[in-house]
Amino acid sequence: MMQPLVSLVAGVVFGLGLAVAEMTNPLKVLDFLDLAGNWDPSLAFVMGGAVLVTLVAFRFVLRRPVPLYGDRFHLPTLTQLDRKLLGGAALFGIGWGLAGYCPGPALATILSGNSETWLFVPAMLVGGALQRWQNRRTPG
């Protein structure tokens, strides 16, 4: 019973953090990505702060044998860059650059009344489903 509640609280805190940092505003995100034009570096500080917190917190969290509210840690096992990872990263970046949304901020914004997210989120879900379907079709 605690795991869903902790997950909900973590998701709400994450969504609020995205909103406070204005990462749910696609125009702000697009200005951050526009290095040659109206560049807004403020999101670099948001991401840098997140990386710093993660670097410090993971040292303590991963000392535990299991998470507080889970049966195991879900960490990546692959350590090499491959075609699928690079292609997925490129598609993610292109989509982020075109739409100004990535999955977290899009989900945090879905109920805001912004009709762009009503198009983006279903397209994101279809893309995820296609990726899972493709992974089942092709071994390795």
JSON list of C-alpha atoms in Angstrom, two decimals:
[
{"chain": "A", "resi": 1, "resn": "MET", "atom": "CA", "xyz": [0.00, 0.00, 0.00]},
{"chain": "A", "resi": 2, "resn": "MET", "atom": "CA", "xyz": [2.87, 2.41, 0.73]},
{"chain": "A", "resi": 3, "resn": "GLN", "atom": "CA", "xyz": [4.58, 2.02, -2.65]},
{"chain": "A", "resi": 4, "resn": "PRO", "atom": "CA", "xyz": [1.72, 3.54, -4.70]},
{"chain": "A", "resi": 5, "resn": "LEU", "atom": "CA", "xyz": [1.35, 6.39, -2.19]},
{"chain": "A", "resi": 6, "resn": "VAL", "atom": "CA", "xyz": [5.09, 7.14, -2.23]},
{"chain": "A", "resi": 7, "resn": "SER", "atom": "CA", "xyz": [5.05, 6.98, -6.05]},
{"chain": "A", "resi": 8, "resn": "LEU", "atom": "CA", "xyz": [2.13, 9.41, -6.17]},
{"chain": "A", "resi": 9, "resn": "VAL", "atom": "CA", "xyz": [3.84, 11.86, -3.81]},
{"chain": "A", "resi": 10, "resn": "ALA", "atom": "CA", "xyz": [7.10, 11.62, -5.78]},
{"chain": "A", "resi": 11, "resn": "GLY", "atom": "CA", "xyz": [5.23, 12.23, -9.04]},
{"chain": "A", "resi": 12, "resn": "VAL", "atom": "CA", "xyz": [3.42, 15.26, -7.62]},
{"chain": "A", "resi": 13, "resn": "VAL", "atom": "CA", "xyz": [6.67, 16.73, -6.27]},
{"chain": "A", "resi": 14, "resn": "PHE", "atom": "CA", "xyz": [8.36, 16.08, -9.65]},
{"chain": "A", "resi": 15, "resn": "GLY", "atom": "CA", "xyz": [5.47, 17.72, -11.53]},
{"chain": "A", "resi": 16, "resn": "LEU", "atom": "CA", "xyz": [5.49, 20.73, -9.21]},
{"chain": "A", "resi": 17, "resn": "GLY", "atom": "CA", "xyz": [9.25, 21.06, -9.68]},
{"chain": "A", "resi": 18, "resn": "LEU", "atom": "CA", "xyz": [8.81, 21.03, -13.45]},
{"chain": "A", "resi": 19, "resn": "ALA", "atom": "CA", "xyz": [6.10, 23.68, -13.21]},
{"chain": "A", "resi": 20, "resn": "VAL", "atom": "CA", "xyz": [8.09, 25.93, -10.85]},
{"chain": "A", "resi": 21, "resn": "ALA", "atom": "CA", "xyz": [11.14, 25.66, -13.15]},
{"chain": "A", "resi": 22, "resn": "GLU", "atom": "CA", "xyz": [8.86, 26.46, -16.13]},
{"chain": "A", "resi": 23, "resn": "MET", "atom": "CA", "xyz": [9.87, 23.26, -17.90]},
{"chain": "A", "resi": 24, "resn": "THR", "atom": "CA", "xyz": [6.18, 22.79, -18.65]},
{"chain": "A", "resi": 25, "resn": "ASN", "atom": "CA", "xyz": [6.27, 25.92, -20.79]},
{"chain": "A", "resi": 26, "resn": "PRO", "atom": "CA", "xyz": [7.24, 24.80, -24.31]},
{"chain": "A", "resi": 27, "resn": "LEU", "atom": "CA", "xyz": [8.23, 28.35, -25.33]},
{"chain": "A", "resi": 28, "resn": "LYS", "atom": "CA", "xyz": [10.76, 28.49, -22.47]},
{"chain": "A", "resi": 29, "resn": "VAL", "atom": "CA", "xyz": [12.12, 25.08, -23.47]},
{"chain": "A", "resi": 30, "resn": "LEU", "atom": "CA", "xyz": [12.37, 26.08, -27.13]},
{"chain": "A", "resi": 31, "resn": "ASP", "atom": "CA", "xyz": [14.23, 29.26, -26.11]},
{"chain": "A", "resi": 32, "resn": "PHE", "atom": "CA", "xyz": [16.64, 27.08, -24.13]},
{"chain": "A", "resi": 33, "resn": "LEU", "atom": "CA", "xyz": [17.23, 24.92, -27.21]},
{"chain": "A", "resi": 34, "resn": "ASP", "atom": "CA", "xyz": [17.65, 27.94, -29.52]},
{"chain": "A", "resi": 35, "resn": "LEU", "atom": "CA", "xyz": [21.40, 28.42, -29.13]},
{"chain": "A", "resi": 36, "resn": "ALA", "atom": "CA", "xyz": [21.70, 30.62, -32.22]},
{"chain": "A", "resi": 37, "resn": "GLY", "atom": "CA", "xyz": [18.73, 32.87, -31.47]},
{"chain": "A", "resi": 38, "resn": "ASN", "atom": "CA", "xyz": [16.88, 33.94, -28.33]},
{"chain": "A", "resi": 39, "resn": "TRP", "atom": "CA", "xyz": [18.80, 31.55, -26.05]},
{"chain": "A", "resi": 40, "resn": "ASP", "atom": "CA", "xyz": [17.58, 31.29, -22.45]},
{"chain": "A", "resi": 41, "resn": "PRO", "atom": "CA", "xyz": [20.19, 29.46, -20.32]},
{"chain": "A", "resi": 42, "resn": "SER", "atom": "CA", "xyz": [18.03, 29.27, -17.16]},
{"chain": "A", "resi": 43, "resn": "LEU", "atom": "CA", "xyz": [16.97, 25.65, -17.73]},
{"chain": "A", "resi": 44, "resn": "ALA", "atom": "CA", "xyz": [20.65, 24.64, -17.72]},
{"chain": "A", "resi": 45, "resn": "PHE", "atom": "CA", "xyz": [20.71, 25.63, -14.04]},
{"chain": "A", "resi": 46, "resn": "VAL", "atom": "CA", "xyz": [17.58, 23.57, -13.39]},
{"chain": "A", "resi": 47, "resn": "MET", "atom": "CA", "xyz": [19.10, 20.51, -15.06]},
{"chain": "A", "resi": 48, "resn": "GLY", "atom": "CA", "xyz": [22.47, 21.13, -13.40]},
{"chain": "A", "resi": 49, "resn": "GLY", "atom": "CA", "xyz": [20.78, 21.26, -10.00]},
{"chain": "A", "resi": 50, "resn": "ALA", "atom": "CA", "xyz": [18.96, 18.00, -10.73]},
{"chain": "A", "resi": 51, "resn": "VAL", "atom": "CA", "xyz": [22.21, 16.32, -11.78]},
{"chain": "A", "resi": 52, "resn": "LEU", "atom": "CA", "xyz": [23.98, 17.57, -8.65]},
{"chain": "A", "resi": 53, "resn": "VAL", "atom": "CA", "xyz": [21.22, 16.30, -6.35]},
{"chain": "A", "resi": 54, "resn": "THR", "atom": "CA", "xyz": [21.25, 12.94, -8.16]},
{"chain": "A", "resi": 55, "resn": "LEU", "atom": "CA", "xyz": [25.03, 12.58, -7.89]},
{"chain": "A", "resi": 56, "resn": "VAL", "atom": "CA", "xyz": [24.91, 13.18, -4.15]},
{"chain": "A", "resi": 57, "resn": "ALA", "atom": "CA", "xyz": [21.70, 11.25, -3.38]},
{"chain": "A", "resi": 58, "resn": "PHE", "atom": "CA", "xyz": [22.58, 8.14, -5.40]},
{"chain": "A", "resi": 59, "resn": "ARG", "atom": "CA", "xyz": [25.72, 7.63, -3.28]},
{"chain": "A", "resi": 60, "resn": "PHE", "atom": "CA", "xyz": [23.49, 7.16, -0.24]},
{"chain": "A", "resi": 61, "resn": "VAL", "atom": "CA", "xyz": [20.50, 5.49, -1.85]},
{"chain": "A", "resi": 62, "resn": "LEU", "atom": "CA", "xyz": [22.47, 2.78, -3.65]},
{"chain": "A", "resi": 63, "resn": "ARG", "atom": "CA", "xyz": [24.20, 1.75, -0.42]},
{"chain": "A", "resi": 64, "resn": "ARG", "atom": "CA", "xyz": [20.93, 0.10, 0.58]},
{"chain": "A", "resi": 65, "resn": "PRO", "atom": "CA", "xyz": [20.38, -3.50, -0.51]},
{"chain": "A", "resi": 66, "resn": "VAL", "atom": "CA", "xyz": [16.85, -2.66, -1.73]},
{"chain": "A", "resi": 67, "resn": "PRO", "atom": "CA", "xyz": [14.75, 0.52, -2.01]},
{"chain": "A", "resi": 68, "resn": "LEU", "atom": "CA", "xyz": [12.59, 1.53, 0.95]},
{"chain": "A", "resi": 69, "resn": "TYR", "atom": "CA", "xyz": [9.36, 0.87, -0.96]},
{"chain": "A", "resi": 70, "resn": "GLY", "atom": "CA", "xyz": [10.33, -1.62, -3.63]},
{"chain": "A", "resi": 71, "resn": "ASP", "atom": "CA", "xyz": [11.71, -5.10, -4.09]},
{"chain": "A", "resi": 72, "resn": "ARG", "atom": "CA", "xyz": [14.77, -4.06, -6.13]},
{"chain": "A", "resi": 73, "resn": "PHE", "atom": "CA", "xyz": [16.47, -1.13, -7.81]},
{"chain": "A", "resi": 74, "resn": "HIS", "atom": "CA", "xyz": [15.65, -0.77, -11.50]},
{"chain": "A", "resi": 75, "resn": "LEU", "atom": "CA", "xyz": [18.99, 0.31, -12.92]},
{"chain": "A", "resi": 76, "resn": "PRO", "atom": "CA", "xyz": [20.19, 0.03, -16.52]},
{"chain": "A", "resi": 77, "resn": "THR", "atom": "CA", "xyz": [22.26, -3.05, -17.26]},
{"chain": "A", "resi": 78, "resn": "LEU", "atom": "CA", "xyz": [23.63, -2.03, -20.65]},
{"chain": "A", "resi": 79, "resn": "THR", "atom": "CA", "xyz": [26.86, -0.06, -20.56]},
{"chain": "A", "resi": 80, "resn": "GLN", "atom": "CA", "xyz": [27.60, 0.36, -24.26]},
{"chain": "A", "resi": 81, "resn": "LEU", "atom": "CA", "xyz": [26.24, 2.84, -26.76]},
{"chain": "A", "resi": 82, "resn": "ASP", "atom": "CA", "xyz": [24.46, 1.07, -29.60]},
{"chain": "A", "resi": 83, "resn": "ARG", "atom": "CA", "xyz": [22.44, 2.02, -32.66]},
{"chain": "A", "resi": 84, "resn": "LYS", "atom": "CA", "xyz": [19.11, 1.72, -30.85]},
{"chain": "A", "resi": 85, "resn": "LEU", "atom": "CA", "xyz": [20.19, 3.98, -27.99]},
{"chain": "A", "resi": 86, "resn": "LEU", "atom": "CA", "xyz": [21.67, 6.64, -30.27]},
{"chain": "A", "resi": 87, "resn": "GLY", "atom": "CA", "xyz": [18.67, 6.52, -32.62]},
{"chain": "A", "resi": 88, "resn": "GLY", "atom": "CA", "xyz": [16.24, 6.81, -29.72]},
{"chain": "A", "resi": 89, "resn": "ALA", "atom": "CA", "xyz": [18.20, 9.71, -28.25]},
{"chain": "A", "resi": 90, "resn": "ALA", "atom": "CA", "xyz": [18.15, 11.46, -31.62]},
{"chain": "A", "resi": 91, "resn": "LEU", "atom": "CA", "xyz": [14.39, 10.96, -32.01]},
{"chain": "A", "resi": 92, "resn": "PHE", "atom": "CA", "xyz": [13.83, 12.19, -28.45]},
{"chain": "A", "resi": 93, "resn": "GLY", "atom": "CA", "xyz": [15.90, 15.31, -29.11]},
{"chain": "A", "resi": 94, "resn": "ILE", "atom": "CA", "xyz": [14.20, 16.03, -32.41]},
{"chain": "A", "resi": 95, "resn": "GLY", "atom": "CA", "xyz": [10.77, 15.63, -30.83]},
{"chain": "A", "resi": 96, "resn": "TRP", "atom": "CA", "xyz": [11.76, 17.82, -27.89]},
{"chain": "A", "resi": 97, "resn": "GLY", "atom": "CA", "xyz": [13.08, 20.47, -30.25]},
{"chain": "A", "resi": 98, "resn": "LEU", "atom": "CA", "xyz": [9.97, 20.43, -32.44]},
{"chain": "A", "resi": 99, "resn": "ALA", "atom": "CA", "xyz": [7.34, 20.32, -29.71]},
{"chain": "A", "resi": 100, "resn": "GLY", "atom": "CA", "xyz": [9.10, 21.89, -26.72]},
{"chain": "A", "resi": 101, "resn": "TYR", "atom": "CA", "xyz": [7.91, 18.99, -24.56]},
{"chain": "A", "resi": 102, "resn": "CYS", "atom": "CA", "xyz": [9.50, 15.89, -23.16]},
{"chain": "A", "resi": 103, "resn": "PRO", "atom": "CA", "xyz": [7.47, 13.18, -21.38]},
{"chain": "A", "resi": 104, "resn": "GLY", "atom": "CA", "xyz": [7.56, 14.50, -17.79]},
{"chain": "A", "resi": 105, "resn": "PRO", "atom": "CA", "xyz": [6.57, 18.09, -18.54]},
{"chain": "A", "resi": 106, "resn": "ALA", "atom": "CA", "xyz": [3.98, 16.95, -21.10]},
{"chain": "A", "resi": 107, "resn": "LEU", "atom": "CA", "xyz": [2.26, 14.75, -18.51]},
{"chain": "A", "resi": 108, "resn": "ALA", "atom": "CA", "xyz": [2.50, 17.51, -15.91]},
{"chain": "A", "resi": 109, "resn": "THR", "atom": "CA", "xyz": [0.81, 19.89, -18.36]},
{"chain": "A", "resi": 110, "resn": "ILE", "atom": "CA", "xyz": [-1.92, 17.60, -19.75]},
{"chain": "A", "resi": 111, "resn": "LEU", "atom": "CA", "xyz": [-4.64, 18.99, -17.48]},
{"chain": "A", "resi": 112, "resn": "SER", "atom": "CA", "xyz": [-3.68, 22.63, -18.00]},
{"chain": "A", "resi": 113, "resn": "GLY", "atom": "CA", "xyz": [-5.97, 23.03, -21.00]},
{"chain": "A", "resi": 114, "resn": "ASN", "atom": "CA", "xyz": [-3.10, 23.35, -23.46]},
{"chain": "A", "resi": 115, "resn": "SER", "atom": "CA", "xyz": [-4.36, 21.57, -26.56]},
{"chain": "A", "resi": 116, "resn": "GLU", "atom": "CA", "xyz": [-0.78, 20.90, -27.75]},
{"chain": "A", "resi": 117, "resn": "THR", "atom": "CA", "xyz": [-0.34, 18.35, -24.97]},
{"chain": "A", "resi": 118, "resn": "TRP", "atom": "CA", "xyz": [-3.56, 16.64, -26.04]},
{"chain": "A", "resi": 119, "resn": "LEU", "atom": "CA", "xyz": [-1.77, 15.87, -29.31]},
{"chain": "A", "resi": 120, "resn": "PHE", "atom": "CA", "xyz": [1.70, 15.29, -27.91]},
{"chain": "A", "resi": 121, "resn": "VAL", "atom": "CA", "xyz": [0.84, 12.84, -25.11]},
{"chain": "A", "resi": 122, "resn": "PRO", "atom": "CA", "xyz": [-1.16, 10.40, -27.30]},
{"chain": "A", "resi": 123, "resn": "ALA", "atom": "CA", "xyz": [1.60, 10.56, -29.93]},
{"chain": "A", "resi": 124, "resn": "MET", "atom": "CA", "xyz": [4.17, 9.85, -27.19]},
{"chain": "A", "resi": 125, "resn": "LEU", "atom": "CA", "xyz": [2.14, 6.87, -25.95]},
{"chain": "A", "resi": 126, "resn": "VAL", "atom": "CA", "xyz": [1.77, 5.50, -29.49]},
{"chain": "A", "resi": 127, "resn": "GLY", "atom": "CA", "xyz": [5.52, 5.90, -30.00]},
{"chain": "A", "resi": 128, "resn": "GLY", "atom": "CA", "xyz": [6.21, 4.00, -26.78]},
{"chain": "A", "resi": 129, "resn": "ALA", "atom": "CA", "xyz": [3.81, 1.23, -27.79]},
{"chain": "A", "resi": 130, "resn": "LEU", "atom": "CA", "xyz": [5.45, 0.97, -31.23]},
{"chain": "A", "resi": 131, "resn": "GLN", "atom": "CA", "xyz": [8.87, 0.71, -29.58]},
{"chain": "A", "resi": 132, "resn": "ARG", "atom": "CA", "xyz": [7.71, -2.11, -27.29]},
{"chain": "A", "resi": 133, "resn": "TRP", "atom": "CA", "xyz": [6.08, -3.88, -30.25]},
{"chain": "A", "resi": 134, "resn": "GLN", "atom": "CA", "xyz": [9.28, -3.52, -32.29]},
{"chain": "A", "resi": 135, "resn": "ASN", "atom": "CA", "xyz": [11.39, -4.89, -29.42]},
{"chain": "A", "resi": 136, "resn": "ARG", "atom": "CA", "xyz": [9.18, -7.99, -29.22]},
{"chain": "A", "resi": 137, "resn": "ARG", "atom": "CA", "xyz": [9.46, -8.52, -33.00]},
{"chain": "A", "resi": 138, "resn": "THR", "atom": "CA", "xyz": [13.25, -8.28, -33.22]},
{"chain": "A", "resi": 139, "resn": "PRO", "atom": "CA", "xyz": [15.48, -10.27, -30.88]},
{"chain": "A", "resi": 140, "resn": "GLY", "atom": "CA", "xyz": [18.52, -8.61, -29.30]}
]
